[in-house]
Short mmCIF file of C-alpha atoms and ligand atoms in Angstrom, two decimals:
data_model
loop_
_atom_site.label_atom_id
_atom_site.label_comp_id
_atom_site.label_asym_id
_atom_site.label_seq_id
_atom_site.Cartn_x
_atom_site.Cartn_y
_atom_site.Cartn_z
CA UNK A 1 0.04 -0.30 -0.09
CA UNK A 2 1.48 3.52 -1.04
CA UNK A 3 -1.17 5.43 -0.39
CA UNK A 4 -1.25 7.43 2.80
CA UNK A 5 -4.31 6.64 4.60
CA UNK A 6 -6.70 9.88 5.58
CA UNK A 7 -8.65 8.16 8.10
CA UNK A 8 -7.79 4.79 9.55
CA UNK A 9 -10.27 3.02 11.93
CA UNK A 10 -9.55 -0.12 13.32
CA UNK A 11 -11.94 -2.41 15.67
CA UNK A 12 -13.77 0.50 17.23
CA UNK A 13 -16.27 -0.14 19.77
CA UNK A 14 -18.12 2.59 21.07
CA UNK A 15 -21.64 3.14 23.19
CA UNK A 16 -23.23 5.47 25.26
CA UNK A 17 -23.74 4.45 29.21
CA UNK A 18 -24.29 0.51 28.97
CA UNK A 19 -25.54 0.31 25.28
CA UNK A 20 -23.38 -0.35 22.63
CA UNK A 21 -23.78 1.84 19.29
CA UNK A 22 -20.55 0.47 17.19
CA UNK A 23 -19.29 -2.76 17.44
CA UNK A 24 -15.80 -3.67 16.25
CA UNK A 25 -16.02 -1.54 13.14
CA UNK A 26 -13.04 -1.12 10.64
CA UNK A 27 -13.02 1.58 8.10
CA UNK A 28 -10.16 3.06 5.66
CA UNK A 29 -10.69 6.35 3.41
CA UNK A 30 -7.68 6.82 1.10
CA UNK A 31 -6.86 10.18 0.54
CA UNK A 32 -8.72 12.08 -2.45
CA UNK A 33 -11.39 9.39 -1.90
CA UNK A 34 -14.78 10.37 -1.68
CA UNK A 35 -17.17 7.40 0.49
CA UNK A 36 -20.79 7.71 1.78
CA UNK A 37 -21.68 5.84 4.98
CA UNK A 38 -25.69 5.23 4.18
CA UNK A 39 -27.56 3.92 7.54
CA UNK A 40 -31.73 4.36 9.29
CA UNK A 41 -31.81 6.65 12.05
CA UNK A 42 -30.18 5.92 15.09
CA UNK A 43 -27.52 3.46 13.57
CA UNK A 44 -24.35 5.07 15.12
CA UNK A 45 -23.75 7.65 11.72
CA UNK A 46 -23.37 10.89 13.39
CA UNK A 47 -21.64 8.80 16.78
CA UNK A 48 -18.73 7.80 14.32
CA UNK A 49 -18.14 11.19 13.08
CA UNK A 50 -18.10 12.38 16.63
CA UNK A 51 -15.41 9.76 17.65
CA UNK A 52 -13.50 10.88 14.33
CA UNK A 53 -13.00 14.37 15.95
CA UNK A 54 -12.48 12.84 19.11
CA UNK A 55 -15.31 14.29 20.47
CA UNK A 56 -15.56 10.85 22.68
CA UNK A 57 -12.80 8.06 23.33
CA UNK A 58 -13.59 4.59 21.67
CA UNK A 59 -14.03 1.60 24.47
CA UNK A 60 -11.97 -0.13 22.29
CA UNK A 61 -9.77 -0.20 18.81
CA UNK A 62 -7.90 3.10 17.46
CA UNK A 63 -8.27 6.00 14.77
CA UNK A 64 -5.87 7.34 13.08
CA UNK A 65 -6.13 10.35 11.06
CA UNK A 66 -3.23 11.04 8.16
CA UNK A 67 -1.30 8.36 9.64
CA UNK A 68 -1.49 9.81 13.37
CA UNK A 69 -3.43 7.77 15.75
CA UNK A 70 -5.27 9.62 18.31
CA UNK A 71 -4.47 9.12 21.84
CA UNK A 72 -3.53 12.48 23.84
CA UNK A 73 -5.04 15.62 23.56
CA UNK A 74 -2.30 16.84 21.36
CA UNK A 75 -3.30 14.28 18.96
CA UNK A 76 -6.96 15.85 18.83
CA UNK A 77 -5.56 19.15 18.21
CA UNK A 78 -3.65 18.03 15.22
CA UNK A 79 -7.46 15.82 14.22
CA UNK A 80 -9.43 19.01 14.54
CA UNK A 81 -7.12 21.00 12.63
CA UNK A 82 -6.97 18.41 9.84
CA UNK A 83 -10.79 18.10 9.70
CA UNK A 84 -13.74 19.90 8.81
CA UNK A 85 -17.51 18.72 10.04
CA UNK A 86 -20.69 20.09 8.72
CA UNK A 87 -22.75 19.19 11.70
CA UNK A 88 -26.33 17.68 10.74
CA UNK A 89 -28.01 19.76 13.27
CA UNK A 90 -28.47 23.38 11.79
CA UNK A 91 -29.32 25.02 14.93
CA UNK A 92 -29.33 29.11 15.26
CA UNK A 93 -28.57 30.16 18.76
CA UNK A 94 -29.90 33.43 20.42
CA UNK A 95 -26.79 35.02 19.63
CA UNK A 96 -26.58 37.94 16.72
CA UNK A 97 -24.16 36.86 14.53
CA UNK A 98 -23.53 37.40 10.81
CA UNK A 99 -23.19 34.96 7.88
CA UNK A 100 -19.68 36.48 7.46
CA UNK A 101 -18.78 36.18 11.09
CA UNK A 102 -20.42 32.78 11.58
CA UNK A 103 -17.98 31.70 8.37
CA UNK A 104 -15.13 33.21 9.70
CA UNK A 105 -15.33 30.88 12.86
CA UNK A 106 -14.06 28.03 10.80
CA UNK A 107 -10.73 29.68 11.07
CA UNK A 108 -11.09 29.37 14.52
CA UNK A 109 -7.61 27.55 15.68
CA UNK A 110 -6.03 27.67 12.52
CA UNK A 111 -4.71 31.51 12.21
CA UNK A 112 -6.44 33.36 15.02
CA UNK A 113 -7.29 32.19 18.97
CA UNK A 114 -7.78 34.03 21.83
CA UNK A 115 -6.37 37.47 21.27
CA UNK A 116 -4.27 36.72 17.86
CA UNK A 117 -7.35 38.20 15.73
CA UNK A 118 -8.20 37.01 12.38
CA UNK A 119 -6.12 38.87 9.64
CA UNK A 120 -6.87 40.20 6.14
CA UNK A 121 -5.96 36.85 4.87
CA UNK A 122 -8.60 35.04 6.82
CA UNK A 123 -11.03 37.77 5.77
CA UNK A 124 -10.39 37.05 2.21
CA UNK A 125 -10.65 33.29 2.84
CA UNK A 126 -14.35 33.72 4.30
CA UNK A 127 -15.13 36.09 1.22
CA UNK A 128 -14.09 33.24 -1.82
CA UNK A 129 -15.76 30.70 0.39
CA UNK A 130 -19.01 32.70 0.45
CA UNK A 131 -18.63 33.56 -3.09
CA UNK A 132 -17.90 29.71 -3.81
CA UNK A 133 -21.38 28.47 -2.02
CA UNK A 134 -23.24 31.60 -3.64
CA UNK A 135 -23.75 33.62 -0.45
CA UNK A 136 -21.59 36.41 -1.51
CA UNK A 137 -24.73 38.71 -1.34
CA UNK A 138 -26.12 37.24 2.07
CA UNK A 139 -22.68 38.33 4.31
CA UNK A 140 -23.85 40.97 6.13
CA UNK A 141 -27.54 39.34 7.13
CA UNK A 142 -28.30 37.58 10.24
CA UNK A 143 -27.89 33.88 10.51
CA UNK A 144 -31.27 33.65 11.61
CA UNK A 145 -33.00 34.94 8.72
CA UNK A 146 -31.45 32.23 6.63
CA UNK A 147 -33.39 30.00 4.94
CA UNK A 148 -32.59 26.20 5.12
CA UNK A 149 -30.65 25.60 2.27
CA UNK A 150 -28.70 29.25 2.73
CA UNK A 151 -27.83 27.40 6.40
CA UNK A 152 -26.28 24.35 4.57
CA UNK A 153 -24.33 26.43 2.10
CA UNK A 154 -23.22 28.51 5.22
CA UNK A 155 -21.74 25.39 7.04
CA UNK A 156 -20.47 24.31 3.74
CA UNK A 157 -18.25 27.64 3.56
CA UNK A 158 -17.06 27.36 7.15
CA UNK A 159 -15.72 23.88 6.50
CA UNK A 160 -13.96 25.30 3.08
CA UNK A 161 -12.28 27.86 4.91
CA UNK A 162 -10.80 25.50 7.06
CA UNK A 163 -8.85 24.53 4.09
CA UNK A 164 -8.76 21.08 5.92
CA UNK A 165 -7.97 17.90 4.44
CA UNK A 166 -10.58 15.72 5.71
CA UNK A 167 -14.07 16.95 5.06
CA UNK A 168 -17.10 15.39 7.05
CA UNK A 169 -20.79 15.96 5.80
CA UNK A 170 -23.23 15.00 8.14
CA UNK A 171 -26.64 14.49 6.24
CA UNK A 172 -25.93 17.29 3.98
CA UNK A 173 -29.47 17.07 2.42
CA UNK A 174 -31.60 16.45 5.25
CA UNK A 175 -34.79 18.51 5.61
CA UNK A 176 -33.92 20.52 2.60
CA UNK A 177 -36.44 21.67 -0.56
CA UNK A 178 -36.30 19.87 -3.30
CA UNK A 179 -34.24 22.26 -5.76
CA UNK A 180 -31.67 22.43 -2.63
CA UNK A 181 -31.78 18.87 -2.72
CA UNK A 182 -30.11 18.86 -6.25
CA UNK A 183 -28.34 22.11 -5.99
CA UNK A 184 -26.13 21.09 -2.86
CA UNK A 185 -24.94 17.86 -3.69
CA UNK A 186 -23.64 19.39 -6.78
CA UNK A 187 -21.70 21.84 -4.68
CA UNK A 188 -20.08 19.75 -3.01
CA UNK A 189 -18.89 17.16 -5.77
CA UNK A 190 -17.68 19.64 -7.68
CA UNK A 191 -15.51 21.16 -4.52
CA UNK A 192 -14.66 17.83 -3.63
CA UNK A 193 -13.23 16.99 -7.07
CA UNK A 194 -11.66 20.40 -7.70
CA UNK A 195 -9.63 20.36 -4.41
CA UNK A 196 -9.23 16.75 -4.59
CA UNK A 197 -10.72 16.83 -0.74
CA UNK A 198 -10.80 13.03 0.95
CA UNK A 199 -14.73 13.60 2.01
CA UNK A 200 -16.90 11.70 4.23
CA UNK A 201 -20.81 12.34 3.44
CA UNK A 202 -23.09 10.16 5.67
CA UNK A 203 -26.89 10.16 4.42
CA UNK A 204 -30.23 7.83 4.93
CA UNK A 205 -31.47 9.04 1.88
CA UNK A 206 -30.53 8.89 -2.09
CA UNK A 207 -27.96 11.49 -2.41
CA UNK A 208 -27.52 12.46 -6.46
CA UNK A 209 -23.21 12.04 -5.82
CA UNK A 210 -20.66 9.91 -6.85
CA UNK A 211 -18.81 7.87 -4.20
CA UNK A 212 -15.77 5.96 -4.75
CA UNK A 213 -17.04 3.45 -2.36
CA UNK A 214 -20.38 3.41 -0.38
CA UNK A 215 -20.50 1.97 2.83
CA UNK A 216 -23.67 0.88 5.13
CA UNK A 217 -24.08 0.99 8.75
CA UNK A 218 -26.62 -1.34 10.54
CA UNK A 219 -27.18 -1.92 14.19
CA UNK A 220 -23.44 -1.34 14.89
CA UNK A 221 -21.83 -2.95 11.97
CA UNK A 222 -20.44 -1.38 8.86
CA UNK A 223 -20.05 -3.11 5.39
CA UNK A 224 -19.24 -2.07 2.24
CA UNK A 225 -22.23 -2.15 -0.21
CA UNK B 1 -29.12 70.60 47.01
CA UNK B 2 -28.21 70.13 43.76
CA UNK B 3 -27.39 67.22 42.20
CA UNK B 4 -23.46 67.86 42.17
CA UNK B 5 -23.15 68.60 45.74
CA UNK B 6 -23.94 65.56 46.43
CA UNK B 7 -20.52 64.09 44.78
CA UNK B 8 -18.74 65.79 47.59
CA UNK B 9 -19.89 63.08 49.78
CA UNK B 10 -17.77 60.09 49.74
CA UNK B 11 -21.27 57.97 49.95
CA UNK B 12 -22.42 59.38 46.78
CA UNK B 13 -19.20 58.65 45.07
CA UNK B 14 -18.78 55.18 46.26
CA UNK B 15 -23.13 54.85 44.39
CA UNK B 16 -21.79 56.71 41.37
CA UNK B 17 -18.74 53.96 40.79
CA UNK B 18 -20.86 51.22 42.11
CA UNK B 19 -23.48 52.25 39.33
CA UNK B 20 -20.52 52.94 36.72
CA UNK B 21 -18.89 49.41 37.20
CA UNK B 22 -22.40 47.67 37.55
CA UNK B 23 -24.26 48.91 34.69
CA UNK B 24 -21.40 49.29 32.33
CA UNK B 25 -19.44 45.90 32.88
CA UNK B 26 -21.12 43.35 35.74
CA UNK B 27 -24.39 43.89 32.71
CA UNK B 28 -22.33 42.10 30.05
CA UNK B 29 -22.84 38.56 32.17
CA UNK B 30 -26.53 39.03 31.23
CA UNK B 31 -25.84 38.09 27.79
CA UNK B 32 -24.37 34.44 28.79
CA UNK B 33 -27.65 33.92 30.91
CA UNK B 34 -29.75 34.95 27.94
CA UNK B 35 -27.96 32.88 25.51
CA UNK B 36 -27.23 29.84 27.45
CA UNK B 37 -30.95 30.10 29.23
CA UNK B 38 -29.67 29.87 32.43
CA UNK B 39 -32.38 32.47 33.91
CA UNK B 40 -33.36 29.64 36.65
CA UNK B 41 -29.86 28.80 37.58
CA UNK B 42 -28.99 32.48 38.57
CA UNK B 43 -32.33 32.47 40.73
CA UNK B 44 -30.65 29.29 42.63
CA UNK B 45 -27.66 31.08 43.16
CA UNK B 46 -29.25 33.96 44.34
CA UNK B 47 -30.55 31.59 47.28
CA UNK B 48 -27.13 30.05 47.56
CA UNK B 49 -25.76 33.11 48.51
CA UNK B 50 -27.98 33.72 51.37
CA UNK B 51 -26.53 30.64 52.80
CA UNK B 52 -23.44 31.44 52.34
CA UNK B 53 -23.87 35.11 54.19
CA UNK B 54 -25.45 33.07 56.79
CA UNK B 55 -22.39 30.71 57.43
CA UNK B 56 -20.20 34.01 57.40
CA UNK B 57 -22.59 36.12 60.13
CA UNK B 58 -22.46 32.71 62.50
CA UNK B 59 -18.57 32.15 61.92
CA UNK B 60 -18.84 36.29 62.52
CA UNK B 61 -16.88 37.57 58.80
CA UNK B 62 -17.83 39.88 56.17
CA UNK B 63 -21.55 38.16 54.70
CA UNK B 64 -20.58 39.30 51.10
CA UNK B 65 -17.23 37.27 51.49
CA UNK B 66 -19.43 34.40 52.81
CA UNK B 67 -21.84 34.96 49.73
CA UNK B 68 -19.28 35.31 47.03
CA UNK B 69 -17.78 32.38 48.17
CA UNK B 70 -20.98 29.96 48.69
CA UNK B 71 -21.65 31.48 44.99
CA UNK B 72 -18.76 30.40 43.79
CA UNK B 73 -19.19 26.56 44.83
CA UNK B 74 -22.49 26.46 43.98
CA UNK B 75 -21.59 27.75 40.47
CA UNK B 76 -18.71 25.05 40.23
CA UNK B 77 -21.15 22.66 41.55
CA UNK B 78 -24.25 23.18 39.32
CA UNK B 79 -22.59 22.95 35.75
CA UNK B 80 -20.08 20.06 36.23
CA UNK B 81 -23.13 18.07 38.25
CA UNK B 82 -25.96 18.60 35.96
CA UNK B 83 -23.62 17.66 32.89
CA UNK B 84 -22.64 14.10 34.77
CA UNK B 85 -25.75 13.30 35.99
CA UNK B 86 -27.59 14.34 32.98
CA UNK B 87 -30.00 15.89 35.19
CA UNK B 88 -30.93 19.68 33.33
CA UNK B 89 -29.75 22.75 34.65
CA UNK B 90 -32.95 23.22 35.80
CA UNK B 91 -33.64 20.48 38.11
CA UNK B 92 -30.66 20.69 39.83
CA UNK B 93 -31.29 24.43 40.38
CA UNK B 94 -34.04 23.97 41.84
CA UNK B 95 -32.80 21.27 44.42
CA UNK B 96 -30.00 24.01 45.22
CA UNK B 97 -32.31 26.66 45.79
CA UNK B 98 -34.96 25.00 48.12
CA UNK B 99 -32.22 23.04 49.83
CA UNK B 100 -29.69 25.97 50.74
CA UNK B 101 -32.84 28.20 51.74
CA UNK B 102 -33.90 25.43 53.88
CA UNK B 103 -30.38 24.75 55.20
CA UNK B 104 -29.67 28.45 56.04
CA UNK B 105 -32.80 28.72 57.90
CA UNK B 106 -31.84 25.83 59.90
CA UNK B 107 -28.94 27.48 60.56
CA UNK B 108 -29.80 30.28 61.95
CA UNK B 109 -32.35 28.55 64.47
CA UNK B 110 -29.37 26.69 65.41
CA UNK B 111 -27.29 29.58 66.21
CA UNK B 112 -30.14 31.55 67.78
CA UNK B 113 -29.89 34.58 65.29
CA UNK B 114 -32.11 36.46 63.54
CA UNK B 115 -33.28 35.41 60.11
CA UNK B 116 -33.39 39.08 59.12
CA UNK B 117 -29.90 40.02 58.87
CA UNK B 118 -28.78 37.37 56.63
CA UNK B 119 -31.75 38.69 54.37
CA UNK B 120 -29.50 42.01 54.44
CA UNK B 121 -27.82 40.48 51.30
CA UNK B 122 -31.04 40.10 49.70
CA UNK B 123 -31.95 43.80 50.61
CA UNK B 124 -28.85 45.53 49.16
CA UNK B 125 -28.45 49.32 49.01
CA UNK B 126 -26.19 51.48 46.91
CA UNK B 127 -25.90 54.48 49.58
CA UNK B 128 -24.87 51.83 52.18
CA UNK B 129 -21.96 49.91 50.68
CA UNK B 130 -18.87 49.25 52.80
CA UNK B 131 -15.25 48.74 51.74
CA UNK B 132 -15.52 45.05 51.30
CA UNK B 133 -18.88 45.33 48.60
CA UNK B 134 -17.02 47.99 46.85
CA UNK B 135 -13.68 45.77 46.90
CA UNK B 136 -15.78 42.94 45.59
CA UNK B 137 -17.39 45.30 43.01
CA UNK B 138 -14.06 46.50 41.56
CA UNK B 139 -12.30 42.67 41.56
CA UNK B 140 -15.57 40.95 39.66
CA UNK B 141 -15.60 43.52 37.08
CA UNK B 142 -12.03 43.41 36.27
CA UNK B 143 -12.38 39.80 35.99
CA UNK B 144 -15.18 40.29 33.78
CA UNK B 145 -13.48 42.86 31.24
CA UNK B 146 -10.61 41.08 31.50
CA UNK B 147 -11.97 37.93 30.36
CA UNK B 148 -13.69 39.25 27.50
CA UNK B 149 -11.82 41.64 26.38
CA UNK B 150 -9.18 38.07 26.29
CA UNK B 151 -11.17 35.27 25.09
CA UNK B 152 -13.85 37.10 23.15
CA UNK B 153 -13.93 34.53 20.29
CA UNK B 154 -13.79 31.48 22.55
CA UNK B 155 -16.80 33.31 24.55
CA UNK B 156 -18.07 33.86 21.07
CA UNK B 157 -17.84 30.39 19.59
CA UNK B 158 -19.51 28.65 22.78
CA UNK B 159 -22.26 31.33 23.27
CA UNK B 160 -23.21 30.67 19.24
CA UNK B 161 -22.80 26.76 19.14
CA UNK B 162 -20.98 24.67 22.00
CA UNK B 163 -20.76 21.40 19.98
CA UNK B 164 -19.25 23.45 16.62
CA UNK B 165 -16.94 24.74 19.31
CA UNK B 166 -15.68 21.54 20.35
CA UNK B 167 -14.99 20.54 17.04
CA UNK B 168 -12.89 23.62 16.42
CA UNK B 169 -10.88 22.48 19.43
CA UNK B 170 -11.93 24.79 22.36
CA UNK B 171 -13.11 23.01 25.42
CA UNK B 172 -16.77 24.00 26.01
CA UNK B 173 -17.58 22.70 29.07
CA UNK B 174 -14.86 24.43 30.71
CA UNK B 175 -15.72 27.72 28.98
CA UNK B 176 -19.60 27.32 30.36
CA UNK B 177 -18.66 26.61 33.71
CA UNK B 178 -16.24 29.47 33.52
CA UNK B 179 -19.20 31.77 32.23
CA UNK B 180 -21.49 30.13 34.91
CA UNK B 181 -18.78 30.79 37.83
CA UNK B 182 -18.19 34.80 36.88
CA UNK B 183 -21.88 35.04 35.90
CA UNK B 184 -22.59 34.31 39.60
CA UNK B 185 -20.41 36.60 40.97
CA UNK B 186 -21.59 39.38 39.19
CA UNK B 187 -24.85 38.28 40.53
CA UNK B 188 -24.06 38.54 43.75
CA UNK B 189 -22.28 41.78 44.19
CA UNK B 190 -25.18 43.58 41.98
CA UNK B 191 -27.52 42.15 44.95
CA UNK B 192 -25.50 44.32 47.25
CA UNK B 193 -26.66 47.74 44.78
CA UNK B 194 -30.45 47.09 44.64
CA UNK B 195 -31.27 43.69 46.68
CA UNK B 196 -31.91 40.39 44.85
CA UNK B 197 -35.30 41.39 43.89
CA UNK B 198 -34.43 43.97 41.63
CA UNK B 199 -30.99 42.52 40.29
CA UNK B 200 -32.48 41.48 36.96
CA UNK B 201 -32.28 45.43 36.27
CA UNK B 202 -28.57 45.32 36.07
CA UNK B 203 -28.21 41.76 35.11
CA UNK B 204 -31.00 40.76 32.54
CA UNK B 205 -32.43 43.69 31.23
CA UNK B 206 -29.40 45.39 29.54
CA UNK B 207 -28.79 41.97 27.79
CA UNK B 208 -32.03 41.94 26.52
CA UNK B 209 -31.92 45.03 25.08
CA UNK B 210 -28.27 44.52 23.62
CA UNK B 211 -29.41 41.52 22.08
CA UNK B 212 -32.01 43.00 20.15
CA UNK B 213 -29.94 45.88 19.14
CA UNK B 214 -26.68 44.44 18.39
CA UNK B 215 -25.77 42.28 14.96
CA UNK B 216 -22.96 40.70 16.54
CA UNK B 217 -21.64 40.05 20.25
CA UNK B 218 -19.46 42.70 19.93
CA UNK B 219 -21.66 45.52 19.14
CA UNK B 220 -24.63 43.57 21.29
CA UNK B 221 -21.77 43.55 24.20
CA UNK B 222 -21.42 47.60 23.19
CA UNK B 223 -25.53 48.03 23.26
CA UNK B 224 -25.79 45.97 26.82
CA UNK B 225 -23.43 48.01 28.49
CA UNK B 226 -24.64 51.19 27.22
CA UNK B 227 -28.28 50.51 28.28
CA UNK B 228 -26.71 49.09 31.45
CA UNK B 229 -25.25 52.39 32.43
CA UNK B 230 -28.40 54.80 31.32
CA UNK B 231 -30.28 52.67 33.33
CA UNK B 232 -27.53 52.94 36.74
CA UNK B 233 -26.33 56.22 36.18
CA UNK B 234 -29.83 57.96 35.06
CA UNK B 235 -31.76 56.11 37.98
CA UNK B 236 -29.08 57.18 40.37
CA UNK B 237 -29.42 60.77 38.77
CA UNK B 238 -33.19 61.03 38.97
CA UNK B 239 -33.37 59.26 42.16
CA UNK B 240 -31.08 62.38 44.06
CA UNK B 241 -33.18 64.73 42.01
CA UNK B 242 -36.68 63.68 43.03
CA UNK B 243 -35.82 62.08 46.33
CA UNK B 244 -36.88 58.76 45.16
CA UNK B 245 -35.82 55.23 46.61
CA UNK B 246 -32.45 54.55 44.35
CA UNK B 247 -33.10 50.56 43.74
CA UNK B 248 -36.64 51.45 42.31
CA UNK B 249 -35.83 54.19 40.05
CA UNK B 250 -32.77 52.18 38.29
CA UNK B 251 -35.08 49.46 37.98
CA UNK B 252 -38.13 51.61 36.94
CA UNK B 253 -35.11 53.34 34.39
CA UNK B 254 -33.78 49.99 33.10
CA UNK B 255 -37.76 48.89 32.23
CA UNK B 256 -38.35 52.14 30.31
CA UNK B 257 -35.04 52.12 28.46
CA UNK B 258 -35.92 48.47 27.37
CA UNK B 259 -39.27 49.47 26.51
CA UNK B 260 -37.84 52.21 24.06
CA UNK B 261 -35.39 50.21 22.78
CA UNK B 262 -37.88 47.05 21.74
CA UNK B 263 -40.53 49.67 20.27
CA UNK B 264 -37.54 51.20 18.17
CA UNK B 265 -35.79 48.08 17.08
CA UNK B 266 -37.52 47.41 13.73
CA UNK B 267 -35.95 51.21 12.77
CA UNK B 268 -32.49 50.91 14.45
CA UNK B 269 -31.91 47.24 13.63
CA UNK B 270 -31.86 48.00 10.02
CA UNK B 271 -29.28 50.96 10.68
CA UNK B 272 -27.14 48.94 12.64
CA UNK B 273 -26.97 46.16 10.05
CA UNK B 274 -26.19 48.87 7.30
CA UNK B 275 -23.01 50.02 9.28
CA UNK B 276 -21.93 46.85 10.15
CA UNK B 277 -22.31 45.73 6.49
CA UNK B 278 -20.05 48.81 5.27
CA UNK B 279 -17.53 47.75 7.66
CA UNK B 280 -17.13 44.69 6.42
CA UNK B 281 -16.95 46.13 2.51
CA UNK B 282 -14.10 48.26 3.49
CA UNK B 283 -12.09 45.86 4.99
CA UNK B 284 -12.85 43.41 1.50
CA UNK B 285 -11.85 46.72 -0.43
CA UNK B 286 -8.71 47.07 1.38
N1 ATP C 1 -25.12 12.05 23.50
C1 ATP C 1 -25.62 10.60 23.67
N2 ATP C 1 -26.07 9.88 25.03
C2 ATP C 1 -26.95 9.02 24.61
N3 ATP C 1 -27.47 8.32 23.76
C3 ATP C 1 -26.90 8.68 22.38
C4 ATP C 1 -26.34 9.85 22.30
N4 ATP C 1 -26.11 10.24 21.30
C5 ATP C 1 -26.73 9.16 20.17
N5 ATP C 1 -27.44 8.80 21.40
C6 ATP C 1 -28.04 7.07 21.17
O1 ATP C 1 -26.84 6.28 20.15
C7 ATP C 1 -27.21 6.00 18.96
C8 ATP C 1 -26.85 6.44 17.64
O2 ATP C 1 -26.90 7.41 17.41
P1 ATP C 1 -26.61 8.26 16.42
O3 ATP C 1 -26.99 9.91 16.38
O4 ATP C 1 -25.12 8.35 15.88
O5 ATP C 1 -27.21 7.95 14.77
P2 ATP C 1 -27.54 8.36 13.84
O6 ATP C 1 -26.97 7.17 12.39
O7 ATP C 1 -26.64 9.74 13.18
O8 ATP C 1 -28.80 8.78 13.30
P3 ATP C 1 -29.73 9.57 12.41
O9 ATP C 1 -29.87 9.06 11.39
O10 ATP C 1 -31.25 10.04 13.25
O11 ATP C 1 -29.15 10.92 12.50
C9 ATP C 1 -29.01 6.26 18.85
O12 ATP C 1 -29.60 5.26 19.76
C10 ATP C 1 -29.11 7.49 20.22
O13 ATP C 1 -30.22 7.28 20.81
MG1 MG C 2 -27.16 11.48 12.69
#
């Protein structure tokens, strides 16, 4: 094997409390590959992403991102810098925030943090990303005023500005209308091709995208379809 | 006596300082309380403060430090405890609230103290501030200001979406619990100014207005601070001029300011957004 693995999961077991959600799971995704994980509600798809992001620790088994096994907290810092996550829930909190600022959050920990302010390059990156997803005219709108499809585009833009190697998309077309269900996959697919991103897409419905490989997750087991 | 003449007396200077600090700085914690839905918790912390001052009275040291210490312990337990046991903060707050109140009364009964003395923390008075009150006010305000300036971006991220913050590498729970702690302390010292029943005039009302007006955390914080300053300082001046009770006047001023802000919101909001837009455009042009 000459190609470096972007994500390698070995014998992963994890659950909440006493309940096991994922059992002896193996997954390896090569650099630049785009894979899909299908599975019914509650199968543990989101849980798998959270494990990859280091939000939970595996009960058993190991996770390696770009060849580095994730064990210590400095490994997790590394992993989070290399990955961008587009979450399933599109929660709008009570905090007033513009689309521009919300996308800029994606640069956190990369170039700014604490007293270190975002610089002009950060801002250019955000403007470019907003252009790419077609939200350039909504930059100064409050996030609470966006439609579901626009929110999803915003989340994608936030993942883009991270300039990450691995992008994790959790249900990118759930709760969108018919038009957005066609446009969003197109956008994702073209971005993946253009930037040669490693991408894992979770979905429980038909999605109009080409994947290199498709997996199904049911009752804690992952199988290649 | 003219208004200016009042300020040749240290009592009124102290009151003015207290108004400036609480209205301008402590009001900021209201943003955290409103955005994170911590209104029950703030109520619980006020009761825990009572227990703290009861213990302080019995051990004969200053009630304000007792109250603040109790709030610190309470806040440090409430957040993490409800995380661990998976009980919601509302429930654990209710437990703490009634529990600490009952315990306070029990202690008074055992020590043979009049309960009303401990209720002093509940019925604050700006014109009767002790040195300790002013010290604690200055210290807590300084801590709030320093944290806001240094960790503004982390605070913004956790307030916006704590899970997103976590995936970006922030220890959300730690930040959240720290915010809880500081908010509790701010409430504790503010209670000395206007009393527990009216503390919302300083802590909640300005934030409710600021969050309506601002288009980002920065502008919301600036508006909150401005509204807080207006209510406390204007309240102080009006109360001196008409010889009205201070806490009540500050509260009423706060209510009126919030009403005006809410009514004016539609017109003003557009304006604020337009200006922000210009700012971003300029940055782009550069
Ligand atoms: N924080 C949590 N605590 C306890 N149980 C949880 C938690 N998060 C998820 N679960 C449980 O773990 C199982 C898997 O959840 P997960 O969210 O990973 O499913 P999913 O495949 O993403 O489902 P969906 O298609 O609905 O998004 C579910 O049974 C869920 O109830
Ligand atoms: Mg899910």
